[in-house]
């Protein structure tokens, strides 16, 4: 596998997450692991993306129940 050399470094990623409104908002925005230059952060983000994908249908179901649907 080729090393990633471009993309968000630590500082730029921290700024992006703050700009988007936090980690969950950045996940909703759709930042992909491939967009992150730092291998350690890319791996951790990949795990968050996977969990977020699994959680999304549960959140929609909960929101529907709140609305009585």
XYZ file of N, CA and C in Angstrom:
207
model
N 0.845 -1.182 0.000
C 0.000 0.000 0.000
C 0.887 1.241 0.000
N 0.555 2.195 -0.822
C 1.315 3.435 -0.929
C 0.979 4.373 0.221
N 2.001 5.025 0.771
C 1.786 5.965 1.872
C 1.063 7.206 1.368
N 0.145 7.689 2.170
C -0.603 8.905 1.841
C 0.252 10.105 2.199
N 0.457 10.992 1.247
C 1.309 12.150 1.518
C 0.545 13.466 1.420
N -0.667 13.458 0.901
C -1.441 14.688 0.826
C -2.734 14.507 1.590
N -3.372 15.605 1.885
C -4.611 15.560 2.650
C -4.471 16.354 3.931
N -5.434 16.183 4.799
C -5.443 16.926 6.059
C -4.357 16.430 6.996
N -3.462 17.344 7.413
C -2.523 17.000 8.474
C -3.237 17.232 9.809
N -2.567 16.982 10.913
C -3.192 17.101 12.244
C -3.827 18.464 12.483
N -3.076 19.508 12.214
C -3.568 20.859 12.482
C -4.754 21.215 11.595
N -4.646 20.898 10.317
C -5.728 21.202 9.392
C -6.975 20.364 9.703
N -6.769 19.123 10.110
C -7.897 18.275 10.484
C -8.595 18.826 11.726
N -7.829 19.256 12.703
C -8.424 19.851 13.907
C -9.239 21.088 13.542
N -8.703 21.912 12.652
C -9.427 23.101 12.193
C -10.706 22.711 11.461
N -10.624 21.714 10.583
C -11.787 21.259 9.819
C -12.881 20.751 10.757
N -12.516 19.968 11.751
C -13.496 19.427 12.701
C -14.155 20.561 13.477
N -13.361 21.528 13.903
C -13.923 22.682 14.609
C -14.857 23.467 13.685
N -14.432 23.689 12.445
C -15.213 24.437 11.459
C -16.561 23.767 11.197
N -16.570 22.447 11.093
C -17.803 21.703 10.796
C -18.734 21.607 11.999
N -18.218 21.864 13.205
C -19.061 21.826 14.394
C -18.843 20.608 15.272
N -17.706 19.954 15.133
C -17.373 18.810 15.972
C -17.211 17.531 15.149
N -16.853 16.479 15.851
C -16.574 15.204 15.188
C -17.818 14.633 14.521
N -18.948 14.624 15.218
C -20.158 14.050 14.621
C -20.601 14.846 13.398
N -20.511 16.152 13.465
C -20.873 16.968 12.313
C -19.922 16.717 11.144
N -18.661 16.492 11.432
C -17.689 16.212 10.381
C -17.945 14.845 9.767
N -18.352 13.888 10.593
C -18.754 12.584 10.062
C -19.977 12.732 9.163
N -20.948 13.532 9.599
C -22.135 13.790 8.773
C -21.746 14.474 7.459
N -20.772 15.358 7.517
C -20.290 16.064 6.331
C -19.745 15.076 5.298
N -19.130 14.017 5.800
C -18.636 12.985 4.894
C -17.132 12.971 4.667
N -16.371 13.535 5.596
C -14.916 13.468 5.464
C -14.494 12.001 5.437
N -13.726 11.631 4.430
C -13.313 10.241 4.249
C -11.932 9.995 4.834
N -11.673 8.784 5.283
C -10.335 8.477 5.795
C -9.242 8.810 4.781
N -9.521 8.608 3.501
C -8.522 8.896 2.464
C -8.143 10.365 2.411
N -8.964 11.222 3.007
C -8.692 12.663 3.009
C -7.706 13.067 4.104
N -7.315 12.124 4.946
C -6.455 12.419 6.095
C -5.046 11.904 5.826
N -4.066 12.794 5.920
C -2.673 12.447 5.617
C -2.032 11.611 6.723
N -2.319 11.909 7.957
C -1.702 11.236 9.095
C -2.249 9.811 9.227
N -1.380 8.815 9.131
C -1.804 7.407 9.129
C -2.536 7.014 10.411
N -2.050 7.469 11.556
C -2.677 7.140 12.836
C -4.090 7.716 12.914
N -4.228 8.983 12.543
C -5.544 9.619 12.557
C -6.458 9.021 11.489
N -5.889 8.668 10.340
C -6.678 8.054 9.270
C -7.280 6.730 9.729
N -6.494 5.928 10.431
C -6.985 4.650 10.949
C -8.094 4.863 11.986
N -7.879 5.790 12.892
C -8.893 6.083 13.914
C -10.159 6.637 13.274
N -10.006 7.507 12.278
C -11.172 8.089 11.596
C -11.950 7.001 10.861
N -11.239 6.070 10.283
C -11.877 4.959 9.579
C -12.793 4.176 10.517
N -12.350 3.959 11.742
C -13.172 3.263 12.739
C -14.408 4.093 13.093
N -14.224 5.408 13.232
C -15.360 6.286 13.524
C -16.369 6.288 12.376
N -15.874 6.309 11.147
C -16.756 6.286 9.979
C -17.591 5.002 9.976
N -16.964 3.875 10.271
C -17.676 2.600 10.288
C -18.765 2.596 11.359
N -18.452 3.068 12.544
C -19.449 3.133 13.616
C -20.568 4.104 13.275
N -20.218 5.231 12.703
C -21.202 6.235 12.323
C -22.173 5.667 11.286
N -21.648 4.916 10.339
C -22.493 4.292 9.314
C -23.483 3.312 9.923
N -23.034 2.574 10.924
C -23.920 1.620 11.599
C -24.936 2.333 12.486
N -24.573 3.480 13.021
C -25.437 4.217 13.935
C -26.521 5.008 13.213
N -26.243 5.451 11.994
C -27.149 6.334 11.259
C -28.587 5.809 11.174
N -28.825 4.537 10.810
C -30.207 4.047 10.751
C -30.896 4.054 12.121
N -30.137 3.811 13.173
C -30.706 3.830 14.520
C -31.123 5.242 14.908
N -30.331 6.218 14.515
C -30.663 7.620 14.793
C -31.929 8.012 14.045
N -32.024 7.628 12.770
C -33.230 7.947 11.993
C -34.466 7.300 12.607
N -34.324 6.055 13.045
C -35.448 5.366 13.689
C -35.862 6.081 14.969
N -34.893 6.483 15.765
C -35.192 7.177 17.014
C -35.890 8.497 16.741
N -35.402 9.241 15.753
C -36.027 10.516 15.402
C -37.471 10.308 14.931
N -37.715 9.257 14.170
C -39.077 8.945 13.704
C -39.989 8.619 14.896
N -39.454 7.887 15.856
C -40.257 7.546 17.038
C -40.592 8.795 17.851
N -39.662 9.729 17.919
C -39.927 10.979 18.625
C -41.082 11.732 17.982
N -41.168 11.639 16.670
C -42.238 12.314 15.935
C -43.516 11.494 15.881
N -43.506 10.307 16.519
C -44.685 9.469 16.560
C -44.944 8.670 15.296
N -43.926 8.406 14.543
C -44.097 7.655 13.290
C -43.643 6.235 13.444
